[in-house]
mmCIF file of C-alpha atoms in Angstrom:
data_model
loop_
_atom_site.group_PDB
_atom_site.id
_atom_site.type_symbol
_atom_site.label_atom_id
_atom_site.label_comp_id
_atom_site.label_asym_id
_atom_site.label_seq_id
_atom_site.Cartn_x
_atom_site.Cartn_y
_atom_site.Cartn_z
ATOM 1 C CA UNK Z 5 25.164 59.498 -39.363
ATOM 2 C CA UNK Z 6 22.112 59.414 -37.105
ATOM 3 C CA UNK Z 7 20.898 56.244 -38.828
ATOM 4 C CA UNK Z 8 24.230 54.516 -38.227
ATOM 5 C CA UNK Z 9 24.126 55.609 -34.589
ATOM 6 C CA UNK Z 10 20.633 54.162 -34.144
ATOM 7 C CA UNK Z 11 21.751 50.907 -35.719
ATOM 8 C CA UNK Z 12 24.670 50.719 -33.297
ATOM 9 C CA UNK Z 13 22.377 51.341 -30.319
ATOM 10 C CA UNK Z 14 20.006 48.625 -31.557
ATOM 11 C CA UNK Z 15 22.860 46.130 -31.864
ATOM 12 C CA UNK Z 16 24.053 46.956 -28.346
ATOM 13 C CA UNK Z 17 20.541 46.458 -26.926
ATOM 14 C CA UNK Z 18 20.168 43.130 -28.720
ATOM 15 C CA UNK Z 19 23.585 42.008 -27.470
ATOM 16 C CA UNK Z 20 22.723 42.897 -23.859
ATOM 17 C CA UNK Z 21 19.365 41.117 -24.170
ATOM 18 C CA UNK Z 22 21.059 38.011 -25.541
ATOM 19 C CA UNK Z 23 23.636 37.966 -22.747
ATOM 20 C CA UNK Z 24 21.008 38.388 -20.027
ATOM 21 C CA UNK Z 25 18.554 35.867 -21.470
ATOM 22 C CA UNK Z 26 21.104 33.177 -22.242
ATOM 23 C CA UNK Z 27 20.959 30.160 -19.935
ATOM 24 C CA UNK Z 28 23.536 27.467 -19.323
ATOM 25 C CA UNK Z 29 23.018 23.944 -18.024
ATOM 26 C CA UNK Z 30 24.714 23.545 -14.647
ATOM 27 C CA UNK Z 31 23.471 20.034 -13.775
ATOM 28 C CA UNK Z 32 21.355 17.230 -15.198
ATOM 29 C CA UNK Z 33 20.110 13.805 -14.218
ATOM 30 C CA UNK Z 34 18.161 10.746 -15.353
ATOM 31 C CA UNK Z 35 20.405 10.523 -17.328
ATOM 32 C CA UNK Z 36 23.206 12.802 -16.197
ATOM 33 C CA UNK Z 37 25.712 13.291 -13.428
ATOM 34 C CA UNK Z 38 23.368 14.495 -10.660
ATOM 35 C CA UNK Z 39 22.964 11.417 -8.484
ATOM 36 C CA UNK Z 40 19.979 10.286 -6.438
ATOM 37 C CA UNK Z 41 21.287 10.540 -2.888
ATOM 38 C CA UNK Z 42 18.351 9.152 -0.920
ATOM 39 C CA UNK Z 43 15.127 7.232 -1.528
ATOM 40 C CA UNK Z 44 12.535 5.321 0.463
ATOM 41 C CA UNK Z 45 9.509 3.367 -0.683
ATOM 42 C CA UNK Z 46 7.712 0.111 -0.009
ATOM 43 C CA UNK Z 47 4.911 -1.985 -1.463
ATOM 44 C CA UNK Z 48 2.274 -3.019 1.060
ATOM 45 C CA UNK Z 49 -0.247 -5.078 -0.876
ATOM 46 C CA UNK Z 50 1.804 -7.599 -2.816
ATOM 47 C CA UNK Z 51 2.031 -7.978 -6.576
ATOM 48 C CA UNK Z 52 4.621 -6.691 -9.036
ATOM 49 C CA UNK Z 53 6.686 -3.793 -7.711
ATOM 50 C CA UNK Z 54 9.740 -1.712 -8.656
ATOM 51 C CA UNK Z 55 11.392 1.341 -7.105
ATOM 52 C CA UNK Z 56 14.618 2.672 -8.615
ATOM 53 C CA UNK Z 57 16.490 3.260 -11.871
ATOM 54 C CA UNK Z 58 15.189 1.055 -14.678
ATOM 55 C CA UNK Z 59 16.968 -0.154 -17.808
ATOM 56 C CA UNK Z 60 16.106 3.045 -19.688
ATOM 57 C CA UNK Z 61 17.771 5.266 -17.100
ATOM 58 C CA UNK Z 62 14.447 6.494 -15.710
ATOM 59 C CA UNK Z 63 13.465 6.497 -12.061
ATOM 60 C CA UNK Z 64 10.485 4.126 -11.987
ATOM 61 C CA UNK Z 65 7.850 3.897 -9.259
ATOM 62 C CA UNK Z 66 5.632 0.816 -9.555
ATOM 63 C CA UNK Z 67 3.141 -0.268 -6.894
ATOM 64 C CA UNK Z 68 4.779 1.771 -4.125
ATOM 65 C CA UNK Z 69 2.271 2.572 -1.369
ATOM 66 C CA UNK Z 70 4.506 4.898 0.616
ATOM 67 C CA UNK Z 71 7.517 5.027 2.864
ATOM 68 C CA UNK Z 72 5.663 2.982 5.504
ATOM 69 C CA UNK Z 73 2.692 0.603 5.437
ATOM 70 C CA UNK Z 74 -0.488 1.440 7.339
ATOM 71 C CA UNK Z 75 -1.921 -0.875 9.993
ATOM 72 C CA UNK Z 76 -5.044 -1.672 7.982
ATOM 73 C CA UNK Z 77 -4.003 -1.772 4.337
ATOM 74 C CA UNK Z 78 -2.026 0.361 1.929
ATOM 75 C CA UNK Z 79 0.644 2.911 2.772
ATOM 76 C CA UNK Z 80 1.219 6.473 3.909
ATOM 77 C CA UNK Z 81 1.856 7.945 0.417
ATOM 78 C CA UNK Z 82 5.262 9.278 1.477
ATOM 79 C CA UNK Z 83 7.616 7.260 -0.731
ATOM 80 C CA UNK Z 84 10.248 9.559 -2.227
ATOM 81 C CA UNK Z 85 13.536 9.956 -4.038
ATOM 82 C CA UNK Z 86 15.907 12.875 -3.544
ATOM 83 C CA UNK Z 87 18.795 14.204 -5.609
ATOM 84 C CA UNK Z 88 22.087 15.245 -4.076
ATOM 85 C CA UNK Z 89 22.407 18.856 -2.962
ATOM 86 C CA UNK Z 90 24.131 21.167 -5.441
ATOM 87 C CA UNK Z 91 25.924 24.466 -4.944
ATOM 88 C CA UNK Z 92 24.147 27.284 -6.816
ATOM 89 C CA UNK Z 93 25.872 30.198 -5.076
ATOM 90 C CA UNK Z 94 27.798 31.179 -8.226
ATOM 91 C CA UNK Z 95 24.658 31.302 -10.380
ATOM 92 C CA UNK Z 96 21.409 33.228 -10.521
ATOM 93 C CA UNK Z 97 17.795 32.630 -11.565
ATOM 94 C CA UNK Z 98 17.923 28.833 -11.418
ATOM 95 C CA UNK Z 99 15.358 27.030 -13.594
ATOM 96 C CA UNK Z 100 14.384 23.361 -13.128
ATOM 97 C CA UNK Z 101 12.603 21.026 -15.526
ATOM 98 C CA UNK Z 102 11.925 17.285 -15.379
ATOM 99 C CA UNK Z 103 9.666 14.984 -17.390
ATOM 100 C CA UNK Z 104 7.194 12.600 -15.790
ATOM 101 C CA UNK Z 105 4.923 9.982 -17.363
ATOM 102 C CA UNK Z 106 2.810 6.969 -16.443
ATOM 103 C CA UNK Z 107 1.611 3.594 -17.659
ATOM 104 C CA UNK Z 108 -1.734 3.319 -19.420
ATOM 105 C CA UNK Z 109 -4.221 2.311 -16.726
ATOM 106 C CA UNK Z 110 -6.807 3.818 -14.392
ATOM 107 C CA UNK Z 111 -5.639 5.776 -11.345
ATOM 108 C CA UNK Z 112 -7.383 6.934 -8.163
ATOM 109 C CA UNK Z 113 -7.789 10.542 -7.067
ATOM 110 C CA UNK Z 114 -9.154 10.527 -3.519
ATOM 111 C CA UNK Z 115 -7.598 13.892 -2.581
ATOM 112 C CA UNK Z 116 -8.024 16.330 -5.500
ATOM 113 C CA UNK Z 117 -7.192 19.512 -3.580
ATOM 114 C CA UNK Z 118 -3.944 18.678 -1.755
ATOM 115 C CA UNK Z 119 -1.449 15.817 -1.320
ATOM 116 C CA UNK Z 120 -2.146 13.165 1.294
ATOM 117 C CA UNK Z 121 0.641 11.956 3.568
ATOM 118 C CA UNK Z 122 0.134 9.595 6.481
ATOM 119 C CA UNK Z 123 -2.352 6.849 7.270
ATOM 120 C CA UNK Z 124 -6.048 7.737 7.306
ATOM 121 C CA UNK Z 125 -7.397 4.397 8.524
ATOM 122 C CA UNK Z 126 -9.708 4.215 5.502
ATOM 123 C CA UNK Z 127 -9.604 2.597 2.068
ATOM 124 C CA UNK Z 128 -7.822 5.642 0.648
ATOM 125 C CA UNK Z 129 -4.613 4.323 2.222
ATOM 126 C CA UNK Z 130 -4.708 1.647 -0.455
ATOM 127 C CA UNK Z 131 -5.909 3.714 -3.417
ATOM 128 C CA UNK Z 132 -4.844 7.375 -3.746
ATOM 129 C CA UNK Z 133 -2.140 7.993 -6.376
ATOM 130 C CA UNK Z 134 0.010 11.120 -6.417
ATOM 131 C CA UNK Z 135 3.259 12.832 -7.394
ATOM 132 C CA UNK Z 136 4.533 15.848 -5.469
ATOM 133 C CA UNK Z 137 7.560 17.823 -6.679
ATOM 134 C CA UNK Z 138 9.498 19.652 -3.955
ATOM 135 C CA UNK Z 139 12.620 21.789 -3.764
ATOM 136 C CA UNK Z 140 14.758 22.947 -0.837
ATOM 137 C CA UNK Z 141 16.841 26.134 -0.824
ATOM 138 C CA UNK Z 142 19.799 26.528 1.565
ATOM 139 C CA UNK Z 143 18.862 23.433 3.569
ATOM 140 C CA UNK Z 144 15.541 24.941 4.656
ATOM 141 C CA UNK Z 145 12.015 23.599 4.528
ATOM 142 C CA UNK Z 146 10.588 21.607 1.638
ATOM 143 C CA UNK Z 147 8.637 23.842 -0.740
ATOM 144 C CA UNK Z 148 5.805 22.240 -2.694
ATOM 145 C CA UNK Z 149 6.091 23.158 -6.353
ATOM 146 C CA UNK Z 150 3.654 20.878 -8.206
ATOM 147 C CA UNK Z 151 0.990 18.412 -7.071
ATOM 148 C CA UNK Z 152 0.142 15.845 -9.764
ATOM 149 C CA UNK Z 153 -3.029 13.759 -9.372
ATOM 150 C CA UNK Z 154 -5.924 12.416 -11.416
ATOM 151 C CA UNK Z 155 -7.448 9.267 -12.855
ATOM 152 C CA UNK Z 156 -5.803 8.852 -16.278
ATOM 153 C CA UNK Z 157 -2.384 8.331 -17.826
ATOM 154 C CA UNK Z 158 -2.609 11.843 -19.260
ATOM 155 C CA UNK Z 159 -3.062 13.352 -15.793
ATOM 156 C CA UNK Z 160 0.292 11.852 -14.809
ATOM 157 C CA UNK Z 161 2.205 12.865 -17.943
ATOM 158 C CA UNK Z 162 3.927 16.211 -18.394
ATOM 159 C CA UNK Z 163 6.933 18.359 -17.517
ATOM 160 C CA UNK Z 164 7.614 19.900 -14.132
ATOM 161 C CA UNK Z 165 8.998 23.436 -14.402
ATOM 162 C CA UNK Z 166 10.122 25.638 -11.516
ATOM 163 C CA UNK Z 167 12.007 28.906 -11.176
ATOM 164 C CA UNK Z 168 13.620 31.321 -11.127
ATOM 165 C CA UNK Z 169 15.211 30.326 -7.812
ATOM 166 C CA UNK Z 170 18.169 31.895 -6.026
ATOM 167 C CA UNK Z 171 20.260 30.893 -3.035
ATOM 168 C CA UNK Z 172 23.388 28.994 -2.066
ATOM 169 C CA UNK Z 173 22.270 25.356 -2.305
ATOM 170 C CA UNK Z 174 19.447 23.473 -4.023
ATOM 171 C CA UNK Z 175 17.952 20.033 -3.321
ATOM 172 C CA UNK Z 176 15.207 18.402 -5.397
ATOM 173 C CA UNK Z 177 12.855 15.857 -3.809
ATOM 174 C CA UNK Z 178 9.974 13.962 -5.418
ATOM 175 C CA UNK Z 179 7.225 12.117 -3.539
ATOM 176 C CA UNK Z 180 5.441 9.434 -5.572
ATOM 177 C CA UNK Z 181 2.815 6.853 -4.631
ATOM 178 C CA UNK Z 182 0.828 4.434 -6.785
ATOM 179 C CA UNK Z 183 -0.872 1.424 -5.316
ATOM 180 C CA UNK Z 184 -1.417 -1.312 -7.904
ATOM 181 C CA UNK Z 185 0.795 -3.566 -10.028
ATOM 182 C CA UNK Z 186 -0.413 -1.945 -13.266
ATOM 183 C CA UNK Z 187 0.384 1.581 -12.038
ATOM 184 C CA UNK Z 188 3.813 2.927 -12.974
ATOM 185 C CA UNK Z 189 5.359 6.394 -12.870
ATOM 186 C CA UNK Z 190 8.500 7.316 -14.823
ATOM 187 C CA UNK Z 191 10.815 10.291 -14.255
ATOM 188 C CA UNK Z 192 13.582 11.428 -16.600
ATOM 189 C CA UNK Z 193 15.413 14.306 -18.243
ATOM 190 C CA UNK Z 194 16.113 16.482 -15.212
ATOM 191 C CA UNK Z 195 17.750 19.728 -16.365
ATOM 192 C CA UNK Z 196 18.913 22.572 -14.104
ATOM 193 C CA UNK Z 197 19.815 25.820 -15.846
ATOM 194 C CA UNK Z 198 21.029 29.216 -14.678
ATOM 195 C CA UNK Z 199 20.963 32.622 -16.296
ATOM 196 C CA UNK Z 200 24.330 33.921 -17.398
ATOM 197 C CA UNK Z 201 25.984 36.476 -15.125
ATOM 198 C CA UNK Z 202 27.590 39.697 -16.291
ATOM 199 C CA UNK Z 203 30.902 37.852 -16.475
ATOM 200 C CA UNK Z 204 31.162 35.302 -19.262
ATOM 201 C CA UNK Z 205 32.118 31.793 -18.156
ATOM 202 C CA UNK Z 206 32.882 30.660 -21.680
ATOM 203 C CA UNK Z 207 31.199 27.799 -23.505
ATOM 204 C CA UNK Z 208 28.395 25.711 -21.978
ATOM 205 C CA UNK Z 209 29.315 22.733 -19.849
ATOM 206 C CA UNK Z 210 27.606 20.483 -17.328
ATOM 207 C CA UNK Z 211 29.157 20.346 -13.858
ATOM 208 C CA UNK Z 212 28.162 18.167 -10.910
ATOM 209 C CA UNK Z 213 30.417 18.100 -7.873
ATOM 210 C CA UNK Z 214 32.008 20.044 -5.046
ATOM 211 C CA UNK Z 215 35.573 20.468 -6.323
ATOM 212 C CA UNK Z 216 37.100 23.500 -8.068
ATOM 213 C CA UNK Z 217 36.525 24.066 -11.777
ATOM 214 C CA UNK Z 218 38.390 26.097 -14.382
ATOM 215 C CA UNK Z 219 36.333 28.457 -16.527
ATOM 216 C CA UNK Z 220 37.465 29.520 -19.974
ATOM 217 C CA UNK Z 221 35.989 33.003 -19.931
ATOM 218 C CA UNK Z 222 36.620 36.682 -19.342
ATOM 219 C CA UNK Z 223 35.177 39.717 -17.622
ATOM 220 C CA UNK Z 224 35.674 42.170 -14.799
ATOM 221 C CA UNK Z 225 34.918 41.443 -11.163
#
């Protein structure tokens, strides 16, 4: 009798753990339904350049010096793309992941300790390469999550992970600057997940939008 009782308690604990640890995808992009709402970037030194969605569905940054060019040479390093704001008020413990990669070439790392934005008036305006992942909660200030820099393809290849985050709205913004025709950054496979609440919403689904949705689930609340 006691053994059966202990088994029942163990099953209940495992069930609660599973429910609390289970995560569902609430939005995705590149590819997916979460659109890029805003972007700005320019090439200041000539040569091959690209800034936008490529044929593979990735956001590609190629020879983009910044949002604006500097008076001497190069750019301010502030080129960016930003996803549309999403409502996260019905979810908790938001987790973000997105892959980034780069072409095989040499890169420049003039500012190894922190990102550089703006014109310096020196040769670094035309050399420093960087990626900076940001997020914004509830329309507030940009929060720096990950600064990517270095001199090799491997330094600019990985997965950005952030969370858990909580709030009412979430915006994701990525700054990216590389300053030569051979230098390319690629971004894809954005996934935004949320921990399940105490009320089941039914099977997994991906939702992007502002309109009402019907959930096939049950619970009290």
